[in-house]
Coordinates of C-alpha atoms in Angstrom, one line a residue:
T27 CA 19.5 8.6 2.2
R28 CA 22.1 10.8 0.4
H29 CA 21.7 10.1 -3.2
H30 CA 19.3 11.7 -5.6
F31 CA 18.0 8.5 -7.2
S32 CA 16.5 5.3 -6.1
P33 CA 18.8 2.4 -6.6
T34 CA 15.8 0.5 -8.4
I35 CA 15.0 3.2 -10.8
L36 CA 17.8 5.3 -12.2
E37 CA 17.4 8.4 -14.2
P38 CA 19.6 8.6 -17.2
H39 CA 19.5 12.0 -19.2
N40 CA 19.0 10.4 -22.4
S41 CA 19.0 7.0 -24.1
V42 CA 22.7 7.0 -24.8
T43 CA 23.8 7.6 -21.2
A44 CA 21.3 5.0 -20.2
L45 CA 23.3 2.3 -21.9
E46 CA 26.5 3.9 -20.4
H47 CA 25.2 3.6 -16.8
T48 CA 24.4 0.0 -16.9
S49 CA 28.0 -1.3 -16.9
N50 CA 28.3 -1.4 -13.0
L51 CA 24.7 -2.0 -12.2
P52 CA 22.9 -5.4 -11.1
N53 CA 21.1 -6.9 -14.1
N54 CA 17.6 -6.1 -12.6
V55 CA 17.9 -2.4 -12.0
R56 CA 15.1 -0.8 -13.9
F57 CA 15.6 2.6 -15.7
R58 CA 12.6 5.0 -15.8
N59 CA 10.6 5.5 -18.9
T60 CA 12.6 8.0 -21.2
R61 CA 11.4 9.8 -24.2
P62 CA 13.4 11.3 -27.1
H63 CA 11.5 14.4 -26.8
R64 CA 10.5 15.7 -23.4
Y65 CA 10.2 19.4 -23.6
P66 CA 7.6 19.7 -22.0
L67 CA 6.7 16.2 -20.8
R68 CA 3.1 16.9 -20.0
S69 CA 0.4 19.6 -20.9
L70 CA -2.8 20.8 -19.2
K71 CA -4.6 21.1 -22.5
N72 CA -6.5 17.9 -21.9
Q73 CA -7.0 18.6 -18.3
N74 CA -9.9 16.9 -16.5
T75 CA -10.6 14.4 -19.3
C76 CA -10.6 11.3 -17.0
N77 CA -11.8 12.6 -13.6
H78 CA -15.2 14.1 -13.8
I79 CA -15.6 15.4 -10.4
Y80 CA -13.1 18.3 -10.8
S81 CA -13.8 21.4 -12.6
V82 CA -11.1 23.0 -14.9
T83 CA -10.2 25.1 -12.0
G84 CA -9.3 22.1 -9.9
K85 CA -12.2 22.6 -7.6
K86 CA -14.1 19.5 -6.5
Q87 CA -17.6 19.4 -7.9
S88 CA -20.7 19.1 -5.6
I89 CA -23.7 16.9 -6.4
D90 CA -25.6 20.2 -7.1
A91 CA -23.1 21.4 -9.5
L92 CA -23.1 17.9 -11.4
L93 CA -26.9 17.7 -11.4
K94 CA -27.0 21.1 -13.3
G95 CA -23.9 20.5 -15.5
D96 CA -23.5 19.2 -19.0
S97 CA -23.6 15.5 -17.8
K98 CA -26.7 16.1 -15.6
E99 CA -28.6 13.0 -17.0
T100 CA -25.7 10.7 -16.4
W101 CA -25.3 11.9 -12.8
T102 CA -29.0 11.9 -12.1
I103 CA -29.3 8.1 -13.2
S104 CA -26.3 7.3 -11.0
L105 CA -27.9 9.0 -7.9
S106 CA -31.2 7.2 -8.7
N107 CA -29.3 3.9 -8.7
E108 CA -27.6 4.7 -5.5
W109 CA -31.0 5.5 -3.7
G110 CA -32.5 2.3 -5.2
R111 CA -29.5 0.2 -4.1
L112 CA -29.9 1.6 -0.5
A113 CA -33.7 1.3 -0.5
Q114 CA -35.8 -1.4 -2.1
G115 CA -34.6 -0.9 -5.7
N116 CA -35.6 1.0 -8.8
S117 CA -36.0 0.1 -12.4
R118 CA -32.4 -0.5 -13.0
V119 CA -30.9 -2.0 -9.8
K120 CA -32.0 -4.3 -6.9
G121 CA -32.3 -2.9 -3.4
T122 CA -30.5 -4.1 -0.3
S123 CA -33.1 -2.7 2.2
T124 CA -30.2 -0.8 3.9
I125 CA -32.6 2.3 4.4
R126 CA -36.3 2.9 4.7
F127 CA -38.1 6.3 4.0
I128 CA -40.2 7.2 6.9
K129 CA -42.1 10.0 8.4
K130 CA -40.5 12.5 10.9
N131 CA -42.7 11.4 13.7
A132 CA -41.7 7.8 13.5
I133 CA -38.2 8.7 15.0
P134 CA -37.8 7.6 18.7
L135 CA -37.7 10.4 21.1
G136 CA -34.0 11.4 22.0
R137 CA -32.4 9.8 18.9
D138 CA -29.9 12.0 16.9
V139 CA -30.7 12.8 13.3
T140 CA -27.6 13.3 11.0
Y141 CA -27.2 14.6 7.5
A142 CA -26.1 12.8 4.3
T143 CA -23.0 13.5 2.0
F144 CA -22.8 12.8 -1.7
V145 CA -19.4 11.4 -2.8
C146 CA -19.1 11.4 -6.5
D147 CA -16.5 9.7 -8.5
Y148 CA -15.5 8.3 -12.0
K149 CA -14.5 4.6 -12.0
P150 CA -13.3 3.6 -15.3
L151 CA -12.9 -0.1 -14.3
K152 CA -16.3 -0.5 -12.9
K153 CA -19.4 -1.5 -14.8
E154 CA -21.2 1.8 -13.7
K155 CA -18.3 4.2 -14.3
H156 CA -20.1 7.4 -13.0
R157 CA -20.5 6.5 -9.3
V158 CA -22.4 8.4 -6.6
R159 CA -22.1 7.1 -3.1
I160 CA -24.2 8.4 -0.2
T161 CA -22.4 8.6 3.1
V162 CA -23.7 9.1 6.6
G163 CA -22.5 12.1 8.7
G164 CA -21.2 9.8 11.4
D165 CA -19.7 12.7 13.4
R166 CA -23.1 13.6 14.7
L167 CA -24.3 10.1 15.8
T168 CA -23.4 8.5 19.3
C169 CA -21.6 5.1 18.5
M170 CA -22.0 2.5 21.3
D171 CA -19.7 -0.2 19.5
D172 CA -16.0 -0.6 19.1
T173 CA -15.1 1.3 15.7
G174 CA -11.8 -0.3 15.1
S175 CA -11.4 -2.4 12.1
P176 CA -8.5 -4.4 10.5
T177 CA -7.5 -3.5 6.9
A178 CA -4.5 -4.4 4.8
N179 CA -1.4 -2.1 4.2
L180 CA 0.9 -1.9 1.2
V181 CA 3.7 -4.1 2.8
E182 CA 1.3 -7.1 3.1
I183 CA 0.2 -6.6 -0.4
K184 CA 3.6 -6.5 -1.9
L185 CA 4.7 -9.5 0.1
L186 CA 1.7 -11.4 -1.3
L187 CA 2.5 -10.3 -5.0
N188 CA 6.2 -11.6 -4.3
S189 CA 4.9 -14.9 -3.0
V190 CA 2.6 -15.4 -6.1
I191 CA 5.5 -14.7 -8.7
S192 CA 8.0 -16.9 -6.6
D193 CA 5.5 -19.9 -6.4
A194 CA 4.5 -19.4 -10.1
H195 CA 6.5 -22.4 -11.2
L196 CA 4.3 -24.4 -8.7
G197 CA 1.1 -23.1 -10.3
A198 CA 0.4 -20.1 -8.3
R199 CA -1.8 -17.4 -9.8
F200 CA -3.3 -14.1 -8.7
V201 CA -6.9 -13.2 -8.9
S202 CA -8.7 -10.2 -7.6
I203 CA -12.2 -10.2 -6.2
D204 CA -14.5 -7.2 -5.6
L205 CA -17.4 -7.7 -3.2
Q206 CA -20.4 -5.5 -4.3
N207 CA -22.4 -3.7 -1.5
F208 CA -20.0 -4.9 1.1
F209 CA -21.0 -2.4 3.8
L210 CA -24.7 -2.6 2.8
A211 CA -25.0 -6.2 3.5
T212 CA -24.2 -5.9 7.4
P213 CA -27.0 -6.1 10.0
M214 CA -26.8 -3.4 12.6
N215 CA -27.3 -3.7 16.4
R216 CA -29.6 -0.6 16.4
K217 CA -31.1 1.6 13.8
E218 CA -29.8 5.3 13.0
Y219 CA -31.5 8.1 11.4
M220 CA -30.6 10.9 8.9
R221 CA -32.4 13.4 6.6
V222 CA -32.0 14.8 3.0
K223 CA -33.5 17.5 1.0
L224 CA -36.2 16.5 -1.4
K225 CA -34.1 18.2 -4.4
H226 CA -31.4 15.3 -3.7
L227 CA -33.9 12.6 -4.6
P228 CA -34.3 12.1 -8.5
D229 CA -37.9 12.1 -9.7
D230 CA -38.3 8.5 -10.4
I231 CA -37.3 7.6 -6.7
V232 CA -39.8 10.5 -5.5
L233 CA -42.5 8.9 -7.5
Q234 CA -41.8 5.2 -6.8
Y235 CA -41.6 5.7 -2.9
D236 CA -44.3 8.5 -2.7
L237 CA -41.9 10.8 -1.0
R238 CA -43.8 14.0 -1.2
S239 CA -46.5 12.5 1.0
I240 CA -43.9 12.0 3.8
A241 CA -41.8 15.0 3.3
T242 CA -41.9 17.8 5.7
S243 CA -43.1 21.3 4.9
D244 CA -39.6 22.5 4.4
D245 CA -38.9 19.6 2.0
W246 CA -36.9 17.4 4.3
V247 CA -37.3 13.6 3.8
Y248 CA -36.3 11.5 6.9
I249 CA -34.6 8.1 6.6
E250 CA -34.1 5.1 9.0
I251 CA -30.9 3.1 8.6
Q252 CA -31.3 -0.5 9.1
K253 CA -28.0 -1.8 7.9
G254 CA -24.3 -0.8 7.7
M255 CA -23.7 2.2 5.5
Y256 CA -20.8 4.3 4.4
G257 CA -19.9 7.0 6.9
L258 CA -21.1 5.2 10.1
K259 CA -18.4 5.0 12.8
N260 CA -19.1 1.2 13.3
A261 CA -19.9 0.2 9.7
A262 CA -16.3 -1.1 9.1
I263 CA -16.1 -3.3 12.0
L264 CA -19.6 -4.6 11.6
A265 CA -18.8 -5.5 8.0
Y266 CA -15.4 -7.2 9.1
Q267 CA -17.2 -9.2 11.6
N268 CA -20.0 -10.2 9.1
L269 CA -17.2 -11.3 6.7
K270 CA -15.6 -13.4 9.5
N271 CA -18.9 -15.1 10.3
V272 CA -19.4 -15.8 6.5
L273 CA -15.9 -17.3 6.0
E274 CA -15.2 -19.2 9.1
P275 CA -17.5 -22.1 8.6
F276 CA -15.7 -22.6 5.1
G277 CA -12.3 -22.8 7.0
Y278 CA -11.0 -19.2 6.2
R279 CA -9.5 -17.3 9.2
P280 CA -7.5 -14.1 9.6
I281 CA -3.6 -14.6 10.1
V282 CA -2.7 -13.6 13.5
G283 CA -0.2 -10.8 13.7
T284 CA -1.4 -9.3 10.4
V285 CA -3.9 -6.6 9.6
G286 CA -5.5 -7.9 6.3
M287 CA -4.0 -11.4 5.5
W288 CA -6.2 -14.6 5.6
K289 CA -5.6 -18.3 5.1
H290 CA -7.5 -21.5 4.9
D291 CA -7.0 -24.2 7.6
T292 CA -6.0 -27.0 5.2
R293 CA -5.8 -25.5 1.7
K294 CA -2.9 -23.4 0.3
T295 CA -5.1 -20.5 -0.5
R296 CA -3.9 -17.1 0.9
F297 CA -5.4 -13.8 0.3
C298 CA -5.2 -10.1 1.3
V299 CA -8.4 -8.2 2.1
T300 CA -8.6 -4.4 1.8
V301 CA -12.2 -3.4 2.8
D302 CA -14.1 -5.1 -0.1
D303 CA -11.3 -6.0 -2.3
F304 CA -9.5 -9.4 -2.2
G305 CA -6.2 -10.2 -3.7
V306 CA -6.1 -14.1 -3.8
K307 CA -3.1 -16.4 -4.2
C308 CA -4.4 -19.7 -5.4
F309 CA -2.9 -22.8 -7.0
C310 CA -5.9 -24.4 -8.9
D311 CA -9.5 -23.9 -9.9
S312 CA -10.8 -26.0 -7.2
E313 CA -9.2 -23.6 -4.4
L314 CA -10.6 -20.6 -6.1
N315 CA -14.1 -22.1 -6.5
H316 CA -14.2 -22.9 -2.9
L317 CA -13.4 -19.5 -1.8
L318 CA -16.0 -18.1 -4.4
K319 CA -18.7 -20.5 -3.1
A320 CA -18.0 -19.1 0.5
L321 CA -18.3 -15.5 -0.6
N322 CA -21.2 -16.0 -2.9
S323 CA -23.0 -17.4 0.1
A324 CA -23.6 -13.8 1.4
Y325 CA -22.2 -11.4 -1.2
K326 CA -22.3 -10.7 -4.9
C327 CA -18.7 -10.8 -6.4
T328 CA -16.9 -9.2 -9.5
I329 CA -13.9 -11.4 -10.5
D330 CA -10.7 -10.4 -12.3
Y331 CA -9.2 -13.8 -13.3
K332 CA -6.1 -11.9 -14.8
G333 CA -5.5 -10.2 -11.5
E334 CA -4.4 -7.0 -13.3
D335 CA -5.8 -4.5 -10.9
Y336 CA -5.8 -4.4 -7.1
C337 CA -6.2 -1.5 -4.7
G338 CA -5.2 1.1 -7.4
L339 CA -2.3 -0.9 -8.4
H340 CA -1.9 -2.1 -11.9
L341 CA -0.3 -5.6 -12.1
A342 CA 1.4 -6.7 -15.3
W343 CA 2.0 -10.4 -14.7
N344 CA 4.7 -12.4 -16.6
Y345 CA 4.6 -15.7 -14.9
D346 CA 6.7 -17.5 -17.6
A347 CA 9.6 -15.1 -17.3
G348 CA 9.2 -14.8 -13.6
Y349 CA 8.4 -11.3 -12.8
V350 CA 5.6 -8.9 -12.1
D351 CA 5.5 -5.1 -12.6
I352 CA 3.4 -3.0 -10.4
S353 CA 2.3 0.6 -11.4
M354 CA -0.2 3.3 -10.9
P355 CA -1.1 4.4 -14.5
N356 CA -2.2 8.1 -14.8
Y357 CA -2.2 8.6 -11.1
I358 CA 0.4 11.4 -11.2
N359 CA -1.1 13.0 -14.2
K360 CA -4.5 13.1 -12.6
S361 CA -3.1 14.3 -9.3
L362 CA -1.1 17.1 -11.0
D363 CA -4.2 18.3 -12.7
R364 CA -6.2 18.3 -9.7
L365 CA -3.5 20.1 -7.7
Q366 CA -3.5 22.8 -10.6
Y367 CA 0.1 22.2 -11.2
K368 CA 1.8 24.4 -13.8
P369 CA 4.4 22.4 -15.9
H370 CA 7.9 23.8 -16.4
T371 CA 9.5 23.9 -19.7
R372 CA 12.5 22.1 -18.5
P373 CA 12.5 18.5 -16.8
Q374 CA 13.5 18.1 -13.2
F375 CA 15.9 15.0 -12.7
S376 CA 16.0 14.8 -8.8
P377 CA 13.2 15.4 -6.2
H378 CA 15.5 17.4 -4.0
V379 CA 18.9 19.1 -3.7
H380 CA 21.8 16.7 -3.6
I381 CA 24.4 18.0 -1.2
P382 CA 27.4 15.7 -1.7
P383 CA 29.4 14.8 1.6
K384 CA 32.9 16.2 1.9
Y385 CA 34.9 13.1 2.4
G386 CA 38.5 13.3 3.7
E387 CA 38.0 16.9 5.4
K388 CA 37.9 16.4 9.1
G389 CA 34.6 17.9 10.6
K390 CA 33.3 18.7 7.2
Q391 CA 31.6 15.5 6.2
Q392 CA 28.3 16.8 6.9
P393 CA 27.3 20.4 6.2
A394 CA 24.9 22.0 8.8
T395 CA 21.2 22.4 7.9
P396 CA 20.7 26.0 7.2
L397 CA 17.8 27.8 9.0
D398 CA 14.7 28.7 7.0
L399 CA 14.0 32.3 7.4
S400 CA 11.5 32.8 4.5
A401 CA 7.9 34.2 5.0
S402 CA 5.2 31.9 6.2
L403 CA 2.5 30.7 4.0
S404 CA -1.3 31.7 4.3
P405 CA -3.8 29.1 5.6
K406 CA -5.0 28.4 2.3
E407 CA -1.6 27.8 1.0
T408 CA -0.8 25.5 4.0
T409 CA -3.8 23.4 3.3
Q410 CA -2.7 23.0 -0.3
V411 CA 0.8 21.9 0.8
Q412 CA -0.7 19.3 3.3
S413 CA -3.0 18.1 0.5
T414 CA 0.0 17.8 -1.9
V415 CA 2.2 16.1 0.6
G416 CA -0.6 13.5 1.2
T417 CA -1.2 12.7 -2.4
S418 CA 2.7 12.4 -3.2
L419 CA 3.3 10.4 0.0
Y420 CA 1.0 7.6 -1.1
Y421 CA 2.5 7.4 -4.4
G422 CA 6.0 7.4 -2.8
R423 CA 5.3 4.5 -0.6
A424 CA 3.4 2.5 -3.1
I425 CA 5.8 3.0 -6.2
D426 CA 8.3 5.7 -6.4
S427 CA 10.4 5.6 -3.2
S428 CA 13.0 8.1 -4.6
I429 CA 10.6 11.1 -3.4
L430 CA 10.5 9.8 0.3
P431 CA 13.6 11.8 1.4
A432 CA 12.2 15.0 0.0
L433 CA 8.8 14.3 1.5
N434 CA 10.3 13.4 4.8
D435 CA 11.8 17.0 5.1
I436 CA 8.7 18.7 3.7
S437 CA 6.2 16.7 6.1
S438 CA 8.1 17.8 9.1
Q439 CA 7.3 21.5 8.2
Q440 CA 3.9 21.2 6.8
A441 CA 2.2 22.3 10.1
K442 CA 3.9 25.6 9.6
P443 CA 5.2 25.8 5.9
T444 CA 7.2 28.6 4.5
M445 CA 8.1 29.9 1.0
E446 CA 11.1 27.6 1.2
T447 CA 8.8 24.5 2.0
K448 CA 6.7 25.5 -1.1
K449 CA 9.9 25.8 -3.2
K450 CA 10.9 22.3 -2.1
L451 CA 7.4 20.8 -2.9
Q452 CA 7.5 22.4 -6.3
R453 CA 10.6 20.5 -7.0
V454 CA 8.9 17.3 -6.1
L455 CA 6.1 17.9 -8.4
D456 CA 8.4 18.9 -11.2
Y457 CA 10.3 15.6 -10.6
L458 CA 7.0 13.7 -10.7
A459 CA 5.9 15.5 -13.8
T460 CA 9.2 14.4 -15.5
Y461 CA 8.8 10.8 -14.5
P462 CA 4.9 10.2 -14.1
E463 CA 5.0 6.5 -14.9
A464 CA 7.4 4.8 -12.6
Y465 CA 7.1 1.1 -11.8
I466 CA 8.6 -1.5 -9.5
R467 CA 9.4 -5.0 -10.8
F468 CA 9.3 -8.1 -8.5
H469 CA 11.3 -11.0 -9.6
A470 CA 10.8 -14.6 -8.5
S471 CA 13.1 -15.3 -5.6
K472 CA 13.7 -17.7 -2.6
M473 CA 11.6 -15.3 -0.7
I474 CA 14.3 -14.6 2.0
L475 CA 13.9 -11.2 3.4
R476 CA 17.0 -8.8 3.4
V477 CA 17.4 -5.5 4.6
D478 CA 20.0 -2.7 3.8
S479 CA 20.2 -0.2 6.6
D480 CA 21.7 3.3 6.5
A481 CA 21.6 6.7 8.3
A482 CA 22.5 10.3 7.4
Y483 CA 23.8 12.3 10.3
L484 CA 22.5 15.8 11.2
V485 CA 20.5 16.3 7.8
A486 CA 17.3 17.5 9.3
P487 CA 16.5 20.7 11.3
K488 CA 17.1 20.9 15.1
A489 CA 20.1 18.5 14.9
R490 CA 18.0 15.7 13.8
S491 CA 19.3 12.6 11.7
R492 CA 17.6 10.5 9.2
V493 CA 17.3 6.7 9.0
A494 CA 16.5 4.5 6.0
G495 CA 16.0 0.9 5.2
Y496 CA 15.5 -1.0 1.9
Y497 CA 13.7 -4.3 2.3
Y498 CA 13.6 -6.7 -0.4
L499 CA 13.3 -10.5 -1.1
S500 CA 16.0 -12.5 -2.6
S501 CA 18.3 -15.3 -1.5
L502 CA 21.0 -16.2 1.2
D503 CA 23.8 -16.0 -1.4
K504 CA 26.7 -13.8 -0.6
S505 CA 25.9 -11.6 -3.5
P506 CA 22.0 -11.8 -3.6
R507 CA 20.2 -10.5 -6.7
L508 CA 18.6 -7.0 -6.2
N509 CA 14.8 -7.1 -6.2
G510 CA 12.0 -4.7 -6.1
A511 CA 11.5 -3.1 -2.6
V512 CA 8.6 -4.4 -0.7
H513 CA 9.1 -1.5 1.6
V514 CA 11.4 1.5 1.8
E515 CA 11.7 3.2 5.3
C516 CA 12.7 6.8 5.4
K517 CA 12.3 8.5 8.8
T518 CA 13.8 11.2 10.9
L519 CA 15.0 10.2 14.3
R520 CA 13.1 12.0 17.1
H521 CA 15.9 12.1 19.5
V522 CA 19.2 13.8 18.8
V523 CA 22.2 11.4 18.5
A524 CA 25.8 12.2 19.5
S525 CA 27.5 10.7 16.4
A526 CA 27.1 9.3 13.0
A527 CA 27.8 5.8 14.4
E528 CA 24.8 6.2 17.0
A529 CA 22.8 7.4 14.0
E530 CA 23.7 4.3 12.0
T531 CA 22.9 2.0 15.1
A532 CA 19.6 3.8 15.5
G533 CA 18.9 3.0 11.8
V534 CA 19.6 -0.6 12.4
F535 CA 17.6 -0.7 15.5
H536 CA 14.5 0.9 13.7
N537 CA 14.7 -1.3 10.7
A538 CA 15.3 -4.6 12.7
Q539 CA 12.0 -3.8 14.7
I540 CA 10.0 -3.5 11.3
V541 CA 11.6 -6.9 10.1
L542 CA 9.8 -8.9 12.9
P543 CA 6.2 -8.5 11.8
I544 CA 7.4 -9.0 8.0
R545 CA 9.0 -12.2 9.1
R546 CA 5.7 -13.5 10.6
I547 CA 3.8 -12.5 7.5
L548 CA 6.2 -14.4 5.2
E549 CA 6.2 -17.6 7.5
A550 CA 2.3 -17.6 7.3
L551 CA 2.6 -17.4 3.5
N552 CA 4.7 -20.7 3.8
H553 CA 8.0 -19.1 3.4
P554 CA 10.2 -20.1 6.4
Q555 CA 12.9 -17.4 7.3
P556 CA 16.4 -17.9 8.5
P557 CA 18.0 -15.2 10.7
T558 CA 17.2 -12.1 8.6
P559 CA 20.5 -10.6 7.1
I560 CA 20.5 -6.8 7.8
K561 CA 23.5 -4.9 6.1
T562 CA 25.1 -1.9 7.6
D563 CA 28.1 0.1 6.3
N564 CA 29.2 1.3 9.7
S565 CA 31.9 -0.8 11.4
T566 CA 31.1 0.7 14.9
T567 CA 27.5 -0.3 14.7
S568 CA 28.6 -4.0 13.5
G569 CA 31.1 -4.0 16.4
F570 CA 28.7 -2.9 19.1
I571 CA 26.1 -5.6 17.9
H572 CA 28.6 -8.3 17.9
N573 CA 30.1 -7.1 21.4
N574 CA 33.8 -6.9 20.1
I575 CA 34.4 -3.1 20.7
H576 CA 35.0 -1.2 24.0
Q577 CA 32.5 1.4 24.8
K578 CA 33.1 4.9 26.0
K579 CA 30.7 7.7 26.7
S580 CA 27.8 5.6 25.2
K581 CA 25.0 5.5 28.0
S582 CA 22.5 6.2 25.3
W583 CA 23.5 3.1 23.5
D584 CA 23.1 1.2 26.6
M585 CA 19.5 2.5 27.1
R586 CA 18.2 1.9 23.5
F587 CA 20.2 -0.7 21.5
Y588 CA 21.0 -3.8 23.5
W589 CA 17.7 -5.1 22.0
L590 CA 19.9 -5.7 18.8
R591 CA 22.3 -8.0 20.7
D592 CA 19.3 -10.0 22.1
K593 CA 17.8 -10.6 18.7
K594 CA 21.1 -11.7 17.2
T595 CA 21.6 -14.1 20.3
Q596 CA 18.0 -15.4 19.7
Q597 CA 19.2 -15.9 16.0
L598 CA 16.2 -14.1 14.5
L599 CA 18.4 -11.4 13.0
N600 CA 21.8 -11.7 11.3
F601 CA 23.8 -8.4 11.3
F602 CA 26.8 -8.0 9.0
W603 CA 29.0 -5.3 7.7
E604 CA 29.7 -4.4 4.1
K605 CA 31.1 -1.5 2.1
G606 CA 28.9 1.5 1.7
K607 CA 28.9 1.3 -2.2
T608 CA 26.9 -2.1 -2.0
N609 CA 24.3 -0.6 0.3
Y610 CA 21.1 0.0 -1.7

């Protein structure tokens, strides 16, 4: 919460000091990738070489622009394939009968007709790299069904990866599976309707389906949607229900208390589902083949037996050495190009200004947060700040947690950002440009969840404090081996606390609540959990939880934090004190 570097990824200034910094660190602390020549670290000369949907100005390309650009033939074929995939096929792809071209007068009276949106992207890992996806304008359709659908989160994915590498000595391996046309294979309760301009239908599709004969005088073509399709409000839940109906006869069921984890009734197979991407933990070929048989009964699958890519994460498995590295190659470089980042000539070694606490001076341990009196940003600049925060926040939660304190401050101001907010965000981008290829290493462990909890008192505007938690999997040893974080919590307390001790107790309370669902997931993955060790460096917090201090003027503690004592009594959590220098 206070330091300018993450404990798992230290930033030495050069390769010499990198060796000097290792003397007092755990043996699995990973240094960032350093280069002997780093001025500048990146350049915009080769901008837009990987992502084809953004122009050199950083503006997102429309389908009309792509169909008139230098790669128009490529995008025309991709658009034709998408229409063929949705309809009854074309000369290159097999259709799914998701849609049917109809005349306008075939639409029932009183039914809404929506629009189509064309989402273009470049997917280098896919067989068809230039992708066009046609989505339905679901905001103009009335949905009668429940639209909520479970999906996985990063914590569940990281727990599964830890489980695989920790059971690798027993034969566990990771395989990723992608279901093709996942949404397009789902029957709908009732048909929906949309329309598109004739110019957005390639000539071969127009000819094959004789669309000029059914188009209106103003060149609109009307479409009946017969199956689930991207953009429909209920498409996700219909696809999820269909997946359940396919897998349940084979013995696969969602794990209660999770959002994306599944297991088999009798087999050891566990997998995480993120929309149409499966991350599978299996122990033998027969287990994998059983799952593939179930999926192939309704879907067409693409399998990565090496399990190197899942949900945008690159996984470098080293089963023999007992570790896996997760990273997001080129994510930062592509994002900075899209955001039209202008590189500085000097590197930035920390994502935010570090204000060291003044120890030993009474009343001066934490300086007050200065008021931001700088000018407000324009609406366009505000949107850019919000887009940048969203892009960086995903990367921070997935890989580089060292930027989370800075983003925590900035996100609290992004509704009404100022020039000072923009300056802080520029520093974050400079830091990411200096270290664009961070990674997390998960070591094989005993799969015991451990948490280091901390708090920073009065570091946020309006007398707010920040709490943090470092969640990792290790052992019950007195000095456990530090492992890569499965989750890093960084959050501003909504209420104002009266002391540093109360902030620390609030931090333990917040982190302890997050622990409980993680424990359930680990136990479902066949990793039983003892009372979860939660470390705090505040003796007052430890004394309150163990009920061995006399409280005064602490009514707010009575209202909020007795839950901690209850969980200790139930032996679900084990709170203990240690010196702050050991707190990760």
